[in-house]
Coordinates of N, CA and C in Angstrom, one line a residue:
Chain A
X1 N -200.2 92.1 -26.9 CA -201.1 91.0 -26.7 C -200.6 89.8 -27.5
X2 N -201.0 88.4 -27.3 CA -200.8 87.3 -27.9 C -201.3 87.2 -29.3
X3 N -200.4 87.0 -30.1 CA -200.9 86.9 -31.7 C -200.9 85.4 -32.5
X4 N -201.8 85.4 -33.0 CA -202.2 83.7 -33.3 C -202.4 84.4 -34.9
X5 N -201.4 83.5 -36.0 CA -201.7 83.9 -37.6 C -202.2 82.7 -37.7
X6 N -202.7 82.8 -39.3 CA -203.1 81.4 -40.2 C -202.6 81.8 -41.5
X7 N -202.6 80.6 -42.3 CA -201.8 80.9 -43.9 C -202.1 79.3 -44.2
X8 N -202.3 79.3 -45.4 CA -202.8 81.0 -45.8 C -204.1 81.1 -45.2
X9 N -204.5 82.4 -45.8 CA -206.1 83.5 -45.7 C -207.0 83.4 -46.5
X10 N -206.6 82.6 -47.7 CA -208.0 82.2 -48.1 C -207.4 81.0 -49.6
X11 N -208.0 80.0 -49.8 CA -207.3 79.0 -50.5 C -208.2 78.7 -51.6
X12 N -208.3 78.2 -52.9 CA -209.2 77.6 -53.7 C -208.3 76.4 -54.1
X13 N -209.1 75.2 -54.2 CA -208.8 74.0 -54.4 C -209.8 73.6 -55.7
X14 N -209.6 72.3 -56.6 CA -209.7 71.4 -57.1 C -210.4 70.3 -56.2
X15 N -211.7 69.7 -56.2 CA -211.9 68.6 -55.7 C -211.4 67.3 -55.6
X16 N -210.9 66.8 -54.7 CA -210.3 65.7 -54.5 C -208.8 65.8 -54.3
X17 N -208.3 67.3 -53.8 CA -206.9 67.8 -53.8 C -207.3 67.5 -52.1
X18 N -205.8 67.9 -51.7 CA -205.5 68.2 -50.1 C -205.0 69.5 -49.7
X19 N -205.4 70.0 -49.0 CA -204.8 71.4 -48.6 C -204.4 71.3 -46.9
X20 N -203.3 71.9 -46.8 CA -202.9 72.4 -45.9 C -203.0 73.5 -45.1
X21 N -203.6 73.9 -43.9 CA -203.6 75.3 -43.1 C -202.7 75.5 -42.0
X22 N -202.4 76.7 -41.9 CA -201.5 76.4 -40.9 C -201.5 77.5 -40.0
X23 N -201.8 77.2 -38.3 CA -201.8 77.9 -37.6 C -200.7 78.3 -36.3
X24 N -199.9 79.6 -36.7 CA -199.3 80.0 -35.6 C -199.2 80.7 -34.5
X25 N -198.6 80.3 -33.1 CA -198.9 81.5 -32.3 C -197.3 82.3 -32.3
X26 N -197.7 83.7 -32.2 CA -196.1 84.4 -33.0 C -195.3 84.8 -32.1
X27 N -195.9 84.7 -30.9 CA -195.3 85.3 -28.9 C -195.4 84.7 -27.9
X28 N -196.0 83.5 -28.4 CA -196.4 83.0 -27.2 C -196.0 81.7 -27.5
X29 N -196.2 80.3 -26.7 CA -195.7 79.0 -26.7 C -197.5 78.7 -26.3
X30 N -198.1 78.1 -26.9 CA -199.5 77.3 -27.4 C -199.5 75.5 -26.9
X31 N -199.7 75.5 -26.3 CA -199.6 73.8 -25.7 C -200.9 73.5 -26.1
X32 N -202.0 74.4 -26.6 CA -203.2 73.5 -27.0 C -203.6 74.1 -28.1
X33 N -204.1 73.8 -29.1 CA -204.9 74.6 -29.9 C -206.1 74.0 -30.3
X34 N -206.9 75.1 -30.8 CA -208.0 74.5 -31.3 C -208.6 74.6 -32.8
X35 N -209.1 73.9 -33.6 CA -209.7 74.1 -34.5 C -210.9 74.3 -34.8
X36 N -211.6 75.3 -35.1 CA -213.0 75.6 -35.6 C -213.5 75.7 -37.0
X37 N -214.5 75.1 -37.4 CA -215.1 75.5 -38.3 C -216.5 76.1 -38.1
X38 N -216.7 77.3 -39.3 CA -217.5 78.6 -39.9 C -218.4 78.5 -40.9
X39 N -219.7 78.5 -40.7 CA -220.5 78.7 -41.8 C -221.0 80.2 -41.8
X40 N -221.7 81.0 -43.0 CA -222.0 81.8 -42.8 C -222.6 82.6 -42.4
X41 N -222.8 83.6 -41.4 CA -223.7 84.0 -40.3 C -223.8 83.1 -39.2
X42 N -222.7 82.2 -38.8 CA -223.2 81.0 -37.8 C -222.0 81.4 -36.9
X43 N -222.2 80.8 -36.1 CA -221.3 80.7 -34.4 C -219.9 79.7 -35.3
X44 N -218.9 79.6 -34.2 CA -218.3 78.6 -34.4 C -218.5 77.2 -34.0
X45 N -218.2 76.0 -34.4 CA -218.2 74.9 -34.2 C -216.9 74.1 -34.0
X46 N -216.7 73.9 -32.9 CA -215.4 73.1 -32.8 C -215.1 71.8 -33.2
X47 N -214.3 71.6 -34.1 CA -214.0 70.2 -34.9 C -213.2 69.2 -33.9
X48 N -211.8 70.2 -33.6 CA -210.9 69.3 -32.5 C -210.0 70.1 -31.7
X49 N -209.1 69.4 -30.6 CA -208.2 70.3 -30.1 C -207.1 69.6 -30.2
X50 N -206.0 70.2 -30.4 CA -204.5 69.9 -30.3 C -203.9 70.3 -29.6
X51 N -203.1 68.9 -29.2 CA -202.0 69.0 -28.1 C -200.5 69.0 -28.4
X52 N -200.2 69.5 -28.3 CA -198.4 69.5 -28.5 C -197.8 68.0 -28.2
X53 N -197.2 67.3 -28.9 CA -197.0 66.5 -28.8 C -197.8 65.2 -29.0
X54 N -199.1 65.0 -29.0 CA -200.0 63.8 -28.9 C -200.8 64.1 -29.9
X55 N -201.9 63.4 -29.9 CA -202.8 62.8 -30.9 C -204.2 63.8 -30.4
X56 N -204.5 64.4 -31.9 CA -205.6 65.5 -31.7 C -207.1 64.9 -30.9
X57 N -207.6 65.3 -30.4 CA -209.1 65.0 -30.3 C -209.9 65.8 -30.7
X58 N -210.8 64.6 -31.4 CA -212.0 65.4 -32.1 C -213.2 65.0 -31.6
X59 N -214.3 66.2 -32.2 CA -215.3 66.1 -31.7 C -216.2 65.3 -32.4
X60 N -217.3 64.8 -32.0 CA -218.5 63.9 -32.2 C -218.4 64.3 -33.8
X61 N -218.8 63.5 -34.8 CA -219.0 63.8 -35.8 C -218.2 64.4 -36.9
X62 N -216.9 64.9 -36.4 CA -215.6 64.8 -37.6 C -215.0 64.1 -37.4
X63 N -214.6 64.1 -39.2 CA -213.5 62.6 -39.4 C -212.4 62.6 -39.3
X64 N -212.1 62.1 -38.3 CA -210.4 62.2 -38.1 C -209.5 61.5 -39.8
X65 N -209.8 61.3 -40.0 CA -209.1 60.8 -41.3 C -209.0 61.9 -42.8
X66 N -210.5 62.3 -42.3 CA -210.5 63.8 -43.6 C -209.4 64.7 -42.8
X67 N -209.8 65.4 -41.7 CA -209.6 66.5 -41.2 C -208.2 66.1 -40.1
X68 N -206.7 66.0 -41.1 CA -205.6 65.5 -40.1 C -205.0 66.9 -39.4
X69 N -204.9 66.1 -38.0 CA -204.5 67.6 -37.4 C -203.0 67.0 -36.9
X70 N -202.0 67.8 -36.8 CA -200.5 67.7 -36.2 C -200.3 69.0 -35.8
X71 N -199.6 68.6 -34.4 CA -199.1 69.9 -33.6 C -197.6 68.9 -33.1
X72 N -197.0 69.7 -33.9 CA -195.3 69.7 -34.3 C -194.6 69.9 -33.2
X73 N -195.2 71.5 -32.9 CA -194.5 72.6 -32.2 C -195.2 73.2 -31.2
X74 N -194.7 73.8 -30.1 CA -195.3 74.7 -29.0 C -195.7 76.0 -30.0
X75 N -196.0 75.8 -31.1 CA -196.2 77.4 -32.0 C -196.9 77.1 -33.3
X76 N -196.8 75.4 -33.6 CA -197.6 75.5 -34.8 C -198.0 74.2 -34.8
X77 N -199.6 74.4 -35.4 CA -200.4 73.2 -35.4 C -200.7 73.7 -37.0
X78 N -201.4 72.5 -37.4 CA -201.8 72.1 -39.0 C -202.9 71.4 -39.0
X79 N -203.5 71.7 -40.0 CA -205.0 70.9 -40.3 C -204.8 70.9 -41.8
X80 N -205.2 69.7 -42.1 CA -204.6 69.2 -43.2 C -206.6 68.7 -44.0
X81 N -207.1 69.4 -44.6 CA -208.2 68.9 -45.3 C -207.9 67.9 -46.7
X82 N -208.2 66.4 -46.4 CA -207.8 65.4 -47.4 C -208.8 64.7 -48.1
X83 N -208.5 65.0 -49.3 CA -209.5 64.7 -50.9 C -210.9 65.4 -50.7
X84 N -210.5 66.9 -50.7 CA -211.4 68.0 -50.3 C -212.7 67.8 -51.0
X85 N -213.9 68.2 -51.1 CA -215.3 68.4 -51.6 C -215.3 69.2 -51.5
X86 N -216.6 69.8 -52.3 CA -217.1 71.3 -52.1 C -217.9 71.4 -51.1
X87 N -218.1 70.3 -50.2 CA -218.9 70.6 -48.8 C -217.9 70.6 -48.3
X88 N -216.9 71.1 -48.4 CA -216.1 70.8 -47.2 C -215.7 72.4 -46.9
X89 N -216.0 73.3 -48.3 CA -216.1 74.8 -48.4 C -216.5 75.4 -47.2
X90 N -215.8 76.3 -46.5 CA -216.0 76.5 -45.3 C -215.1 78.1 -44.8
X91 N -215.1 78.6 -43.6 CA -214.2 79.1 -42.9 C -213.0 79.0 -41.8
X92 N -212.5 78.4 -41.9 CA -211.3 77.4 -40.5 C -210.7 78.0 -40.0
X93 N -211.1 78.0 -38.8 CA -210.4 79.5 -37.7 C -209.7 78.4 -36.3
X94 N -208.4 78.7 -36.0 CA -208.1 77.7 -35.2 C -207.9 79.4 -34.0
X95 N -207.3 78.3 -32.9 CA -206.9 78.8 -31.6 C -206.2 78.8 -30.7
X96 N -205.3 79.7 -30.0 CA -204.5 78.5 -28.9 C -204.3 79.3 -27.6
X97 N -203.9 78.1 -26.8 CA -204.4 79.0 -24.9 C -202.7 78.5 -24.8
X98 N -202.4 79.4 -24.1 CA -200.7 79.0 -24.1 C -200.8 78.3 -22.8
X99 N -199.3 78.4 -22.6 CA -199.1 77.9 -21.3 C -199.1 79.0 -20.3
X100 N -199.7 78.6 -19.0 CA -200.1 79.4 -17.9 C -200.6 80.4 -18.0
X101 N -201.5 80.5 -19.5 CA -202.7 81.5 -19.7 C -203.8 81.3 -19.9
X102 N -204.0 81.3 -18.7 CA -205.7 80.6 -18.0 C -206.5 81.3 -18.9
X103 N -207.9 80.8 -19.0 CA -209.0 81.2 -19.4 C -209.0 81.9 -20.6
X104 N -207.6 82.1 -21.5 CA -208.0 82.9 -22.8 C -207.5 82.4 -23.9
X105 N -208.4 82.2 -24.9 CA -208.0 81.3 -26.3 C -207.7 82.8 -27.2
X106 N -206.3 82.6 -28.1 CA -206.2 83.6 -28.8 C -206.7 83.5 -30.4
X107 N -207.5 83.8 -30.7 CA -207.7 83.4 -32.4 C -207.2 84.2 -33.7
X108 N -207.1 83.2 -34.5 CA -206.4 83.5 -35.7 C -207.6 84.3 -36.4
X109 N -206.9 84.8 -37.7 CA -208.0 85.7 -38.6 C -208.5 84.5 -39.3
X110 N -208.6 83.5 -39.3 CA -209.3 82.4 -40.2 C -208.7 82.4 -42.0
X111 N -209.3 81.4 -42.2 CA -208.8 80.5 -43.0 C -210.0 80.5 -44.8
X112 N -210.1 80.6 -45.6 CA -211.8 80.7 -46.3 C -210.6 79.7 -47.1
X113 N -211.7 78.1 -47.2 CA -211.4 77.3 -48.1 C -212.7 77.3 -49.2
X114 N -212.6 77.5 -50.5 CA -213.5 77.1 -51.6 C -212.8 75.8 -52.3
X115 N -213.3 74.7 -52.5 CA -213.1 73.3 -53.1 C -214.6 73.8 -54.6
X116 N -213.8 73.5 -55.5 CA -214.2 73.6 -56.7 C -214.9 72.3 -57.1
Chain B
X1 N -225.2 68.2 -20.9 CA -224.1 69.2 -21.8 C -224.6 70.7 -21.7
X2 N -223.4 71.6 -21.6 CA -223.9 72.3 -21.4 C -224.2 73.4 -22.6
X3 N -225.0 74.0 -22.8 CA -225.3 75.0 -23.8 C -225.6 76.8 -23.6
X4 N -224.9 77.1 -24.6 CA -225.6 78.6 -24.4 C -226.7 79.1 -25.1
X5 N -227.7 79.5 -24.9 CA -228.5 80.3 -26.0 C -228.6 81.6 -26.1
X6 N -228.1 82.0 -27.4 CA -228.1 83.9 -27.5 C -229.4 83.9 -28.4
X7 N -229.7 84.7 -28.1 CA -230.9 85.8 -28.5 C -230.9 87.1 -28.6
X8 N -231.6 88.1 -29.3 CA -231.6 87.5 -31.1 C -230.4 86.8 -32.0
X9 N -230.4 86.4 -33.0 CA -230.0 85.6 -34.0 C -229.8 86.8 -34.4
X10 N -230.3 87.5 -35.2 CA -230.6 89.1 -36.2 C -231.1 89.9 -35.9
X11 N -230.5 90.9 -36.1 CA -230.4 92.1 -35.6 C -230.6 93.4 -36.6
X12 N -231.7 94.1 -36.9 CA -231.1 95.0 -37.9 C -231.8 96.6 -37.2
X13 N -230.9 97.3 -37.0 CA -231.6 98.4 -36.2 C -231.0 99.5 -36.6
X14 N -231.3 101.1 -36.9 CA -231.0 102.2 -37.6 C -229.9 102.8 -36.2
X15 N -229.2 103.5 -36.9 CA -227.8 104.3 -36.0 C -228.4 104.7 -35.4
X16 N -228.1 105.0 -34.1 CA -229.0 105.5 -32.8 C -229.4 105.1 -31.5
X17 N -230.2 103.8 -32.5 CA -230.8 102.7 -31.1 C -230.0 101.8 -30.5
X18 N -230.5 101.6 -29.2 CA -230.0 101.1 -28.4 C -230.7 99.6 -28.6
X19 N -229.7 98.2 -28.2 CA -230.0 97.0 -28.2 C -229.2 96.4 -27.1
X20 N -230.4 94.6 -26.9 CA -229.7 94.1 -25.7 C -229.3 92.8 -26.3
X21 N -228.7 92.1 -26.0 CA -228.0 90.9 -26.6 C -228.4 90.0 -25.3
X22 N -228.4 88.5 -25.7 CA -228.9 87.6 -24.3 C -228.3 86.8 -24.6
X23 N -227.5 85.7 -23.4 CA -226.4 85.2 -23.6 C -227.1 83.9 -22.4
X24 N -227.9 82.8 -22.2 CA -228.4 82.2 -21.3 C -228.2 81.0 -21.5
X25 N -227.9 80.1 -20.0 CA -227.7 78.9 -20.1 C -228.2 78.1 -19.1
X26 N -228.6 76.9 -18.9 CA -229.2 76.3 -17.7 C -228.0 75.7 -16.6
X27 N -226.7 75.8 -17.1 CA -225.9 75.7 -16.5 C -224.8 76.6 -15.9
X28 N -224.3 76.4 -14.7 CA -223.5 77.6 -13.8 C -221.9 77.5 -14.8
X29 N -221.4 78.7 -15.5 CA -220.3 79.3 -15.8 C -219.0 80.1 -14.8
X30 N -218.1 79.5 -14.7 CA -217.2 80.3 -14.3 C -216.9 81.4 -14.6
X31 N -216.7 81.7 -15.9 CA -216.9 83.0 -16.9 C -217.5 82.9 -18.2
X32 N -218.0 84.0 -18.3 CA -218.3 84.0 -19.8 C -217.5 85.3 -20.7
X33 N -217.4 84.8 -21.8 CA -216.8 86.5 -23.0 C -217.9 86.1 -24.2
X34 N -217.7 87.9 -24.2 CA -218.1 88.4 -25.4 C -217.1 88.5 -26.2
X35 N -217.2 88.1 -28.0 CA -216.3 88.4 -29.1 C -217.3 89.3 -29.9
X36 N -216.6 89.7 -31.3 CA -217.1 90.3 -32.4 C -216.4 90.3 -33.2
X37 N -216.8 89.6 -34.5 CA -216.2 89.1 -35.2 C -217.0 89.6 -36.4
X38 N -216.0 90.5 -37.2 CA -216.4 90.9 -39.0 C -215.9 89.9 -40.0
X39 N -216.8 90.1 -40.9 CA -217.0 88.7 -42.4 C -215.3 88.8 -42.0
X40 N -215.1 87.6 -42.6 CA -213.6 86.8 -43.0 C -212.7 87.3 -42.1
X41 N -212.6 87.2 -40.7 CA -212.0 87.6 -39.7 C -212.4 86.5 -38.8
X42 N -211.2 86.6 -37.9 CA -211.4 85.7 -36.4 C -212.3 86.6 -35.2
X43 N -212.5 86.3 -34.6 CA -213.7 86.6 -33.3 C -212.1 87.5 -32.7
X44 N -213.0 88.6 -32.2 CA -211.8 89.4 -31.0 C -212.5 89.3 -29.9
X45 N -212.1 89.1 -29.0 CA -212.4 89.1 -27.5 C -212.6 90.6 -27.1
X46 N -214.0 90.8 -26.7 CA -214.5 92.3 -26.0 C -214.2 92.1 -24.5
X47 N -214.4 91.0 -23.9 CA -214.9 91.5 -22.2 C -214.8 89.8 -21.8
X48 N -214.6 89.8 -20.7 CA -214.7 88.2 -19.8 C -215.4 89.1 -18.5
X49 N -216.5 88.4 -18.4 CA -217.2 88.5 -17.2 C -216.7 87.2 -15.9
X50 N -216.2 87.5 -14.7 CA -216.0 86.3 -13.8 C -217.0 86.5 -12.7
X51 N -217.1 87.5 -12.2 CA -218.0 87.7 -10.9 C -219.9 87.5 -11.3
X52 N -220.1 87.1 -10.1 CA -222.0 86.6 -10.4 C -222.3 88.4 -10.1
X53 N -223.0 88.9 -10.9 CA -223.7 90.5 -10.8 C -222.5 90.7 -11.2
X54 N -221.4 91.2 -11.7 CA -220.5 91.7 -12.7 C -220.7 92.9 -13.3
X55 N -220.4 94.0 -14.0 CA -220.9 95.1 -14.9 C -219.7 95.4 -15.5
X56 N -219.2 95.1 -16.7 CA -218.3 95.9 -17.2 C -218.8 96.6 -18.0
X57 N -218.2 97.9 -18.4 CA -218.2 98.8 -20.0 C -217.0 98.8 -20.5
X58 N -217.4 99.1 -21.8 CA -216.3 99.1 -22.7 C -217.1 100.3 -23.9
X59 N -216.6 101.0 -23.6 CA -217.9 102.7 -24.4 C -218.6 102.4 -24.2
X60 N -219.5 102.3 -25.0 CA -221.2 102.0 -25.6 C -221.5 101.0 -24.8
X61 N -220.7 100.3 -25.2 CA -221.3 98.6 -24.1 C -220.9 98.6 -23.2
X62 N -222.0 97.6 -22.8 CA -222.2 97.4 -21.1 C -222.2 96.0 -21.0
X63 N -221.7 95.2 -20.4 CA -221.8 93.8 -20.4 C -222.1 93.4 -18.9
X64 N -223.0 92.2 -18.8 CA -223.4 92.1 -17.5 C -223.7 90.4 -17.1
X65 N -223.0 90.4 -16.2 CA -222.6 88.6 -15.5 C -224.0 88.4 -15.0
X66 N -224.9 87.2 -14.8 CA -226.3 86.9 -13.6 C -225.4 86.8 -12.6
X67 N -226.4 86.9 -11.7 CA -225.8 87.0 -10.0 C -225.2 85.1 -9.8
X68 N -226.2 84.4 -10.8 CA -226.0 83.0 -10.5 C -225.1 82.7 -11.9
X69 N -224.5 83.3 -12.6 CA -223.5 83.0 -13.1 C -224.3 81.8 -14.7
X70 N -225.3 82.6 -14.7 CA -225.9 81.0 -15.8 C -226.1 82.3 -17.0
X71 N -226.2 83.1 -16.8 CA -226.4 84.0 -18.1 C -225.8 85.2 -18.0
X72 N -225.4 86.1 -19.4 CA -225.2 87.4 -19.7 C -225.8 87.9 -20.7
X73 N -225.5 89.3 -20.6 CA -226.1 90.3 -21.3 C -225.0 91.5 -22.0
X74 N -225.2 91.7 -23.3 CA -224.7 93.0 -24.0 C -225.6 93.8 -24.4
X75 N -225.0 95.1 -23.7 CA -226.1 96.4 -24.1 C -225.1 97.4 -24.9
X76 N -225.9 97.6 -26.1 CA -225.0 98.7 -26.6 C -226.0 100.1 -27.0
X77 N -225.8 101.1 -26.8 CA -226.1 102.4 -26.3 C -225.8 102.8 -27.5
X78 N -226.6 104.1 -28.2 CA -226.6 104.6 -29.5 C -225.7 103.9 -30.7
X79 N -226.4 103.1 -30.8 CA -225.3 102.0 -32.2 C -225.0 102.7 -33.3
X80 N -223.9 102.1 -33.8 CA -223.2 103.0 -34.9 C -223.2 102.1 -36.0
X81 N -222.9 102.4 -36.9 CA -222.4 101.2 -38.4 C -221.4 100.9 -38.0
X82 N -220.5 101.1 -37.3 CA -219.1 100.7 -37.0 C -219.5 99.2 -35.9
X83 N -220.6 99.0 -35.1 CA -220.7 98.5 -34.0 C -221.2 97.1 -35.1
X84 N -221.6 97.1 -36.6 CA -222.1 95.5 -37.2 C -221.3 95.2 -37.3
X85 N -221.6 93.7 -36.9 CA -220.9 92.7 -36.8 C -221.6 90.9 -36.1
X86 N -220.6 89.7 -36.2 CA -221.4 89.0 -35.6 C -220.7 89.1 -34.1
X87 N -221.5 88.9 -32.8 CA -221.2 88.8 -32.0 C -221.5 87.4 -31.1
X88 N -220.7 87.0 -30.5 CA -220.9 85.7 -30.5 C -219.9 85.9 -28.2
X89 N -221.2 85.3 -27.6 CA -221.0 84.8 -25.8 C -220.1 83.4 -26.1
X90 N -219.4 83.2 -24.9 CA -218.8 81.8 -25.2 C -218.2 81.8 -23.6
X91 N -218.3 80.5 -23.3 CA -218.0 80.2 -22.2 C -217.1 78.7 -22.0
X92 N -216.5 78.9 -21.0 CA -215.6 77.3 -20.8 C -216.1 76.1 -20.1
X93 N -216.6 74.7 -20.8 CA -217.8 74.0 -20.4 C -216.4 73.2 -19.4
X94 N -217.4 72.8 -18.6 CA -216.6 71.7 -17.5 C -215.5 70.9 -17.5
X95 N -215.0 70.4 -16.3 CA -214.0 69.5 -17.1 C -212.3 69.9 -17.2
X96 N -212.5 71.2 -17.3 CA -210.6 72.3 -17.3 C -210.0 71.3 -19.0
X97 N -211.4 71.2 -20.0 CA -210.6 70.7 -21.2 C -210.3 72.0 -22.1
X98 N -210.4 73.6 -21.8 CA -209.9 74.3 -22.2 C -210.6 74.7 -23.7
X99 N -212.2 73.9 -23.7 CA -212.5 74.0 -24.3 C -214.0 75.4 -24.5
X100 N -214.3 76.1 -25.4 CA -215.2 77.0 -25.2 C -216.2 76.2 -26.1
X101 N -217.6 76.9 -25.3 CA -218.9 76.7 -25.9 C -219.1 77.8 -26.2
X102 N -219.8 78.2 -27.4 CA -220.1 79.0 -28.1 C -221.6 79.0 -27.9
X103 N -222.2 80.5 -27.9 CA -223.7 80.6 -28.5 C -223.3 80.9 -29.9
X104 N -225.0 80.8 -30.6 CA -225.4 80.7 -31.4 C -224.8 81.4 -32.4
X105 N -224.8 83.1 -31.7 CA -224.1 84.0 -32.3 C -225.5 85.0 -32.4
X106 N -225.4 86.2 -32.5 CA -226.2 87.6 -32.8 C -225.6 88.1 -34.1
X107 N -225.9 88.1 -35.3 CA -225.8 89.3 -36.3 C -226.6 90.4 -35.9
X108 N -225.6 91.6 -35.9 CA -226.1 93.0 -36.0 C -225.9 93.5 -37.2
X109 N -226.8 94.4 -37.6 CA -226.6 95.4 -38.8 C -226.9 96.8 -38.7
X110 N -226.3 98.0 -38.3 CA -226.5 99.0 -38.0 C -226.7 99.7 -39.4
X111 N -227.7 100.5 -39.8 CA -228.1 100.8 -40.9 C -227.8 102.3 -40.3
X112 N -227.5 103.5 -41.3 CA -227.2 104.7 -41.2 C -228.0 105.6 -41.7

């Protein structure tokens, strides 16, 4: 089956630092991915999707400026959380649908950021 | 826009019993899946329902498409402690942006 990692698995930051996540797919070639964020006991919430090559889209109400997304590669996208808060403490679970694999998003084990 | 609504939210039921999970939306789905996802983990994909009246199993569970494709259902049959977890319906909203809607999500807690 299609394997989607993240790294790291769980991070603690300093407020007002930047962190880096980073999501790979490890067999497959990923033309879209997606990023979600987790609160606890909640569903997921989709922040944005990335496209290989182009400029991420995000949803209603994230800041593209905090939350920089780059997709480099057909295998790895990044979400870059910049001048973190402790609201920004969360779980970041991204995704990716490859190419010519209809209907299925593969997800990563997620991400646990604590901002101090 | 379209939305899903799962029902219950929480779940807490002794090893044994049987529960139904509800996965409803006012709008028509081409598919829907079920995941289950344990603390600090990504969601695993259980089942994609395509067909309107659908039935899959997967052991215990039973998953079930509406005939009009706007809602599903998870039945799990003598629950175990191994079966908690959050389980979360998701569907792909309009459009071919490859994007999923999520319900709310169901916590289960199978008590022993």
């Amino acid at each position: 089956g299609a394997v989607v990692s993240q790294h790291p698995s769980r991070v603690i930051c300093k407020s007002g630092t930047s962190v880096k996540i980073e999501c790979r797919s490890l067999d497959f070639q990923a033309t879209t991915m997606f990023w979600y964020r987790q609160f606890p006991k909640q569903s997921l919430m989709l922040m944005a999707t990335s496209n290989e090559g182009s400029k991420a889209t995000y949803e209603q109400g994230v800041e593209k400026d905090k939350f920089l997304i780059n997709h480099a590669s057909l295998t790895l996208s990044t979400l870059t959380v910049t001048s973190a808060h402790p609201e920004d403490s969360s779980f970041y679970i991204c995704s990716a649908l490859g190419q010519g694999m209809t209907d299925t998003q593969y997800f990563g084990p997620g991400t646990r950021l604590t901002v101090l | 826009t379209q939305l899903l609504e799962q029902s219950p939210q929480f779940l807490s039921i002794q090893e044994g019993e049987n529960l139904t999970v509800y996965c409803n939306s006012s709008s028509v789905f081409s598919s829907l899946q079920w995941y289950r996802q344990e603390p600090g983990e990504g969601p695993v994909l259980l089942v994609t329902v395509v067909t309107g009246g659908e039935v899959k199993k997967l052991k215990r569970l039973t998953f079930q498409f509406g005939d009009a494709r706007k809602d599903s259902s998870l039945h799990i049959t003598a629950a175990q402690p191994g079966d908690t977890g959050l389980y979360l319906c998701a569907g792909y909203g309009s459009g071919n942006t490859g994007k999923l809607i999520f319900g709310q999500g169901t916590t289960l807690q199978v008590k022993p």
